[in-house]
Coordinates of C-alpha atoms and ligand atoms in Angstrom, one line a residue:
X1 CA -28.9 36.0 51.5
X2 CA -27.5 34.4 48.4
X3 CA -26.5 36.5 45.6
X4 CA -28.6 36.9 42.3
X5 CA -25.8 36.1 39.6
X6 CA -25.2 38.4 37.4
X7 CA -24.5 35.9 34.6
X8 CA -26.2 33.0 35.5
X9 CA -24.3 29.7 34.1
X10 CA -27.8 27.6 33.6
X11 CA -27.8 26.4 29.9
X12 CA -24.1 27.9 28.8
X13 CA -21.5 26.2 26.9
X14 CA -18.6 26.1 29.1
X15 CA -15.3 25.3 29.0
X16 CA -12.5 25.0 31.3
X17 CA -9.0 25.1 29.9
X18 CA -6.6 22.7 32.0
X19 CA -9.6 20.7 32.4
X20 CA -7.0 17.6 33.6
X21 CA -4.9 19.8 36.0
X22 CA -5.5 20.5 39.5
X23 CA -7.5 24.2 39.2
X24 CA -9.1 23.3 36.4
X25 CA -10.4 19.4 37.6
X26 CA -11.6 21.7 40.9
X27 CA -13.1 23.6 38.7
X28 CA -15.3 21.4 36.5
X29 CA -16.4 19.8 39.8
X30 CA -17.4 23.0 41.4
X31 CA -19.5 23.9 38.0
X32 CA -21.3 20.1 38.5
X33 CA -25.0 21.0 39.4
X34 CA -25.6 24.2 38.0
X35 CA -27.3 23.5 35.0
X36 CA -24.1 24.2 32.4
X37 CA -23.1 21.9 29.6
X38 CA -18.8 21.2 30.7
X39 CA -17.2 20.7 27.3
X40 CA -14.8 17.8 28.0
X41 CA -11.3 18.2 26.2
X42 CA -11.9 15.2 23.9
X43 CA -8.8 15.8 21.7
X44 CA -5.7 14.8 22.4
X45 CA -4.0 16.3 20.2
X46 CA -4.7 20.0 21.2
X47 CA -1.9 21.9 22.1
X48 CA -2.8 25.4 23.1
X49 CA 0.6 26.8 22.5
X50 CA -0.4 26.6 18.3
X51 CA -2.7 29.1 17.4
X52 CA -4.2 26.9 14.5
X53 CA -5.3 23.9 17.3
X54 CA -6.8 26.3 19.6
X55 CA -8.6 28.5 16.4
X56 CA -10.0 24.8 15.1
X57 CA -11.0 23.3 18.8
X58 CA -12.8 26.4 19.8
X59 CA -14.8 27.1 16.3
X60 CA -15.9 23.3 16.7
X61 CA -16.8 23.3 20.0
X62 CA -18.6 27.0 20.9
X63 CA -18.4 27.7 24.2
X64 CA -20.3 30.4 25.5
X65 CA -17.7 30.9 28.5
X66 CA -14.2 29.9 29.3
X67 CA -12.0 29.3 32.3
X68 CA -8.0 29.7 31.6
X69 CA -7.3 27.2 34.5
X70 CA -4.2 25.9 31.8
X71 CA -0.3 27.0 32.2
X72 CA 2.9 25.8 32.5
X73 CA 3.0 25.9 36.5
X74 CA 6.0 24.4 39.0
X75 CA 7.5 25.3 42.5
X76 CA 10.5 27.7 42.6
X77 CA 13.2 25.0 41.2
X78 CA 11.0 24.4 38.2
X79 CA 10.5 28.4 37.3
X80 CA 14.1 29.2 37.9
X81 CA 15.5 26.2 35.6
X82 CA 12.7 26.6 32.6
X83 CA 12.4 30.2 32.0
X84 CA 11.4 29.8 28.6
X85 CA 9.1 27.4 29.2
X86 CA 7.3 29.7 32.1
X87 CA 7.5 32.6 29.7
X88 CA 6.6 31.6 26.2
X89 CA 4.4 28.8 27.0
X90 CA 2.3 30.3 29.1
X91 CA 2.0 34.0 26.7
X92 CA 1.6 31.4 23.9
X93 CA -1.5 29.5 25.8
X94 CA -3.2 32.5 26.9
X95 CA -2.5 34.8 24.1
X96 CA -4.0 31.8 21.6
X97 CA -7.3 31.3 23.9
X98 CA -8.0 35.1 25.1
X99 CA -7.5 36.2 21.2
X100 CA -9.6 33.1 19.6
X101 CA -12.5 33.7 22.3
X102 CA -13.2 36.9 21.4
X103 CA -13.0 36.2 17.3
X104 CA -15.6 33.7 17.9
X105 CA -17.8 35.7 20.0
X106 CA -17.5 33.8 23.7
X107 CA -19.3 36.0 26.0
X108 CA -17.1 35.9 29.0
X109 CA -13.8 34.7 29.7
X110 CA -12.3 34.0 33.4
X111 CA -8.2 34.5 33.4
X112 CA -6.3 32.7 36.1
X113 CA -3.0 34.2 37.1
X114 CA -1.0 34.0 40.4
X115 CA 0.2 36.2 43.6
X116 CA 3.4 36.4 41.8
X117 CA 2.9 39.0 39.7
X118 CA 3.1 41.0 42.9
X119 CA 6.3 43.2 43.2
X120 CA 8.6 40.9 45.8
X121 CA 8.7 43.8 48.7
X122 CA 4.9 45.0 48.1
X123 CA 3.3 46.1 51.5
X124 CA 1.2 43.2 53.0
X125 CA -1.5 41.9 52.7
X126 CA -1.0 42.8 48.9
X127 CA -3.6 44.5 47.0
X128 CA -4.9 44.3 43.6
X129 CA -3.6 47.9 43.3
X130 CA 0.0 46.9 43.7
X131 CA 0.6 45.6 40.4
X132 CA 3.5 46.6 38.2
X133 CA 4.8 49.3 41.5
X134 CA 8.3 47.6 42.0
X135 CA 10.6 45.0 41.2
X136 CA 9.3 41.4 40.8
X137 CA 11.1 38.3 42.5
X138 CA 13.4 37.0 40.3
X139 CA 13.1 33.1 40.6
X140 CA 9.4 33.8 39.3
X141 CA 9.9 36.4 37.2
X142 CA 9.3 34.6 33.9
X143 CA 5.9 32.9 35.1
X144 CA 4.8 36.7 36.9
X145 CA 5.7 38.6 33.0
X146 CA 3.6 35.8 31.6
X147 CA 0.7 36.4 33.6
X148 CA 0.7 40.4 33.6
X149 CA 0.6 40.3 30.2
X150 CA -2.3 38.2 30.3
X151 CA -4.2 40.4 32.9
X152 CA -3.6 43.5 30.4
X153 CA -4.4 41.5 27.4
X154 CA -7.5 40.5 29.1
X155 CA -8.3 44.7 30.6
X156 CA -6.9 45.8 26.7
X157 CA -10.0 43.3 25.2
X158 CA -12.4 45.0 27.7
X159 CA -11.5 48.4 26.5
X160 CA -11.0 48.2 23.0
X161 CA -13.7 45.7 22.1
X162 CA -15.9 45.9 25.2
X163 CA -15.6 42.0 26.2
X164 CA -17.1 41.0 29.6
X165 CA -13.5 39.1 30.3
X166 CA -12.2 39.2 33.5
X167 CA -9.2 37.7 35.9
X168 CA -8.1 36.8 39.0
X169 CA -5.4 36.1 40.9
X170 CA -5.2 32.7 43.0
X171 CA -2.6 32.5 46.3
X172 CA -0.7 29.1 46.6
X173 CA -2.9 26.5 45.7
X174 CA -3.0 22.8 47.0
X175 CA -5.5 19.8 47.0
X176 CA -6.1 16.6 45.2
X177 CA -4.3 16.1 41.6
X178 CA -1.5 18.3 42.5
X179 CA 1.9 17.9 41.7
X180 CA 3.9 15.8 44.2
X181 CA 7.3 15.6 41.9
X182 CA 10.4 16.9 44.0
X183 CA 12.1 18.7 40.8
X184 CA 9.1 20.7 39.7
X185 CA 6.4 20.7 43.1
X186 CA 5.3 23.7 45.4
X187 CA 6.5 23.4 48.7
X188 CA 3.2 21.8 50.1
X189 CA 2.8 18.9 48.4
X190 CA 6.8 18.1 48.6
X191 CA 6.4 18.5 52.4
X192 CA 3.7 15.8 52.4
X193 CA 5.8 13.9 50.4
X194 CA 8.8 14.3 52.0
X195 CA 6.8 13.5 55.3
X196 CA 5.1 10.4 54.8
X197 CA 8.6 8.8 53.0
X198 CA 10.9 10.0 56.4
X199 CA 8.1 8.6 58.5
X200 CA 7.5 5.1 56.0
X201 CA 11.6 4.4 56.5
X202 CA 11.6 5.4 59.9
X203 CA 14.1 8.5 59.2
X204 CA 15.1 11.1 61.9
X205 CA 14.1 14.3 60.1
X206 CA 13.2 15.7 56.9
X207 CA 15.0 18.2 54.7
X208 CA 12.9 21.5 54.3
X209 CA 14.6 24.3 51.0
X210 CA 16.0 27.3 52.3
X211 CA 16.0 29.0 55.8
X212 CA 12.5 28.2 56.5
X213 CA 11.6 31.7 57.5
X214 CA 9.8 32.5 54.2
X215 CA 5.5 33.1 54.6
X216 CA 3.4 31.8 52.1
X217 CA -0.6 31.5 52.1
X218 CA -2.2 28.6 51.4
X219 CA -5.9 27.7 49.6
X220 CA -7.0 25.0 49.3
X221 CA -8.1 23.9 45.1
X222 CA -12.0 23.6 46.1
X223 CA -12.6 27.0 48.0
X224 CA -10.5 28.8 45.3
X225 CA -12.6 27.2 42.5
X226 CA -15.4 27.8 44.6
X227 CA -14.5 31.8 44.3
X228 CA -13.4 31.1 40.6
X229 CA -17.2 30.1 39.9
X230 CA -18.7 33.0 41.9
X231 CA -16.2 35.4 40.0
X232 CA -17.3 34.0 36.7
X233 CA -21.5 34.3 37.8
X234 CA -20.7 37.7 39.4
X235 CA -18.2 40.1 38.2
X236 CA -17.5 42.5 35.5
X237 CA -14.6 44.8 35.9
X238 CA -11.2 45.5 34.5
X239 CA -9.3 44.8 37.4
X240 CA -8.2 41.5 38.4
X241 CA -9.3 40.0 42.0
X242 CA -7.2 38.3 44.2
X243 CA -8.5 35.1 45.7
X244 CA -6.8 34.2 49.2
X245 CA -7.2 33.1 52.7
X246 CA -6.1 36.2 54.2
X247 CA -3.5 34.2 56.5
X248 CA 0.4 33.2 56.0
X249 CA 2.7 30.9 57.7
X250 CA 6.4 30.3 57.8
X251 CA 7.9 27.4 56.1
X252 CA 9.2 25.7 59.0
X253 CA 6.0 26.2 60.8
X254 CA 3.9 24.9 57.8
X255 CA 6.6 21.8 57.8
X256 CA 6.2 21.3 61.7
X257 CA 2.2 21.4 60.4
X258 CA 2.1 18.6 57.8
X259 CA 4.6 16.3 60.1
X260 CA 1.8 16.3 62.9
X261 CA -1.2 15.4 60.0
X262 CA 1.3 12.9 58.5
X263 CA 2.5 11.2 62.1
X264 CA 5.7 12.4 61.2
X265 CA 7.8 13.0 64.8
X266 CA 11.4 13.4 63.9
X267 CA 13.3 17.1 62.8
X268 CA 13.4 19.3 60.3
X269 CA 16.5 19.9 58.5
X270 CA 17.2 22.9 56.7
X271 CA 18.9 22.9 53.4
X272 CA 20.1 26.6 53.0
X273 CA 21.7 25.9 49.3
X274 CA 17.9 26.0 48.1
X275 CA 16.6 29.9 47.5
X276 CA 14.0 31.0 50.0
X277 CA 12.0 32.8 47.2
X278 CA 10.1 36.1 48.1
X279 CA 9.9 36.7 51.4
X280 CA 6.5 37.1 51.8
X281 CA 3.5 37.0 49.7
X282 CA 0.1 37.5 51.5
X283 CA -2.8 38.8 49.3
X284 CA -5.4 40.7 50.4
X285 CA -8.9 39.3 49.7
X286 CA -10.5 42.1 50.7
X287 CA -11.6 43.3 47.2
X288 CA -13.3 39.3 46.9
X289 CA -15.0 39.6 50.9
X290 CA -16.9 43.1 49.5
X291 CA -18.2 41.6 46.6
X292 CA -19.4 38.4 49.1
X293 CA -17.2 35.6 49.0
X294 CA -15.5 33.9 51.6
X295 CA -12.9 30.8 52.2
X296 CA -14.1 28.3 54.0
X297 CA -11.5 25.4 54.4
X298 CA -8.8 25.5 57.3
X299 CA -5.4 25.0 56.2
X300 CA -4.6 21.7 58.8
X301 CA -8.6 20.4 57.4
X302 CA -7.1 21.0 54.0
X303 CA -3.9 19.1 54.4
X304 CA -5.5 16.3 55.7
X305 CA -7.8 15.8 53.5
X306 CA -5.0 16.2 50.6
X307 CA -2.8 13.6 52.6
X308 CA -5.9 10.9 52.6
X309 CA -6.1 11.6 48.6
X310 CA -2.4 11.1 48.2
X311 CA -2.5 7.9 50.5
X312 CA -4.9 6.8 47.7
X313 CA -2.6 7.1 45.0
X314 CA -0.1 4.3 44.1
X315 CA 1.3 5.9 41.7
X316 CA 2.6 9.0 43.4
X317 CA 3.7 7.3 46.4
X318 CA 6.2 4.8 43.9
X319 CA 7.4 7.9 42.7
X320 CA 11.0 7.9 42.8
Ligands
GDP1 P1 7.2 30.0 45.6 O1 6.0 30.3 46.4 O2 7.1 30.5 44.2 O3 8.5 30.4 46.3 O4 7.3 28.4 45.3 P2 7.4 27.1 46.3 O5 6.1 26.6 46.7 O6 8.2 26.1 45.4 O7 8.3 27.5 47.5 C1 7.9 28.2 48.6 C2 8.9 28.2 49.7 O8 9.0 26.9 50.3 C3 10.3 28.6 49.3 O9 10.9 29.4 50.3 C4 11.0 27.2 49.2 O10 12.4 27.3 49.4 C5 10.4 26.5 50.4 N1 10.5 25.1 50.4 C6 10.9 24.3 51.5 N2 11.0 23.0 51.2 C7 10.6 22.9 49.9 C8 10.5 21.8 49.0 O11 10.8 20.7 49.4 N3 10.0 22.1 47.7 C9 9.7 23.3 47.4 N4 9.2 23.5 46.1 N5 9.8 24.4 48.2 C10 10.3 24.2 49.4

């Protein structure tokens, strides 16, 4: 039986930070159909790292909710060669919206964060409870302080001012509009990449990072925005969610995956000069199945579908 929403999203203002970015785009077409009003971001000039450009875009514009789908995001080469960037871009965007949505009075705020705020040896699946227990992985460290402080800023609004804001915490993400740039990707879409170039020039194998033996989870961008908008209709609580498959695979395998959707037959090299990252890092979504939400796209459906989308791009397949 469908759930009754507890803040239905028929007739609010909404708007959906990141709007032009891969969660964020997922996003605004999840919310199509249910009777909001999706505030486009008409002005090019915003840049949510100045306070002053966020204060005068959200006084003019109203919103009665928000989503935080915007960050400074990248793969594990990108976070490791841009600290700054991970760590004062992203406390700058958040801190600016979170602190401006409450002046203004928005009644409720979703945060997005990521799985690696998790320590790097937390038990697995990882639950919501395992926050700030151990030592973080230190390739994503700057992105993972970023993001905690969000989560608390978030919990700290709750508590002091009593502000129905909330957060949640998305596993790997992949799907149409995401990044396929080698320097700065996740490991999925550089696979694809990687995948369909070897098999366009007729190469005999691929290069995969690291040993290969790493286990990440996977969602793909339409189910996790499809939890984002049930999260946003139907949760109030002070502690984040996590929103994941509940399944992992290994690098290689996951490589060994997108060569058979791509039509890709030769090998797999491995390139152990490139960090393997945290060993593992499967979230529990138990927390999300109690309160009634389940994935429901399979990782190989998902791939495919993303390798059709990139097929369709011209410009990210000239990419050098
Ligand atoms: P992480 O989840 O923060 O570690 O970020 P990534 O998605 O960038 O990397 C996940 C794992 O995939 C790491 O162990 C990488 O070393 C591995 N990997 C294998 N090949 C690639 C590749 O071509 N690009 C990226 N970004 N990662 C790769």
């Amino acid at each position: 039986m469908p759930i009754e929403p507890t803040y239905p999203l028929a007739g609010k203002r909404i708007w959906v930070a990141g709007q032009r970015g891969m969660v964020g785009a997922a996003v605004v077409r999840r919310l199509a159909g249910l009777g909001c009003a999706i505030i486009p971001d008409r002005s090019p000039r915003l840049d949510l790292r100045r306070q002053a450009d966020v204060e005068a875009w959200l006084e003019e514009v109203r919103p009665d909710a928000i989503v935080i789908a915007a960050a400074r995001v990248g793969g594990i080469l990108a976070n490791d060669s841009y600290p700054v960037d991970f760590l004062e871009d992203n406390l700058l965007i958040q801190t600016n919206i979170i602190g401006t949505a409450h002046r203004i009075g928005v009644e409720r705020l979703l945060f997005l964060g990521s799985s690696c705020i998790y320590p790097r040896m937390a038990d697995q699946p990882i639950t919501e409870a395992a926050l700030l227990t151990g030592q973080l992985e230190e390739t994503n460290q700057w992105y993972a302080i970023a993001k905690i402080a969000g989560i608390k800023l978030v919990q700290a609004y709750r508590r002091q001012h009593g502000r129905d804001y909330i957060s949640a915490m998305p596993t790997n993400l992949y799907g149409p509009g995401d990044n396929f740039d080698f320097n700065s990707s996740h490991v999925l879409p550089a696979l694809i990449r990687k995948a369909h170039n070897a098999k366009a020039s007729g190469a005999e194998s691929m290069t995969v990072w690291g040993s290969g033996t790493p286990r990440r989870e996977f969602m793909h961008v339409d189910d996790c925005a499809d939890a984002l908008v049930f999260l946003l209709q139907n949760y109030s609580d002070a502690e984040h969610v996590n929103v994941g498959t509940g399944d992992d695979i290994a690098i290689r395998d996951l490589a060994g995956l997108v060569s058979k959707v791509v039509g890709f037959d030769g090998g797999i090299v491995l390139d152990s000069s490139r960090p393997d990252g945290t060993p593992r890092k499967l979230l529990s979504n138990e927390k999300l199945a109690r309160l009634g939400w389940t994935p429901k796209v399979a990782l190989e459906d998902g791939i495919r579908s993303t390798y059709r989308w990139f097929l369709e791009q011209p410009s990210i397949r000239a990419l050098a």
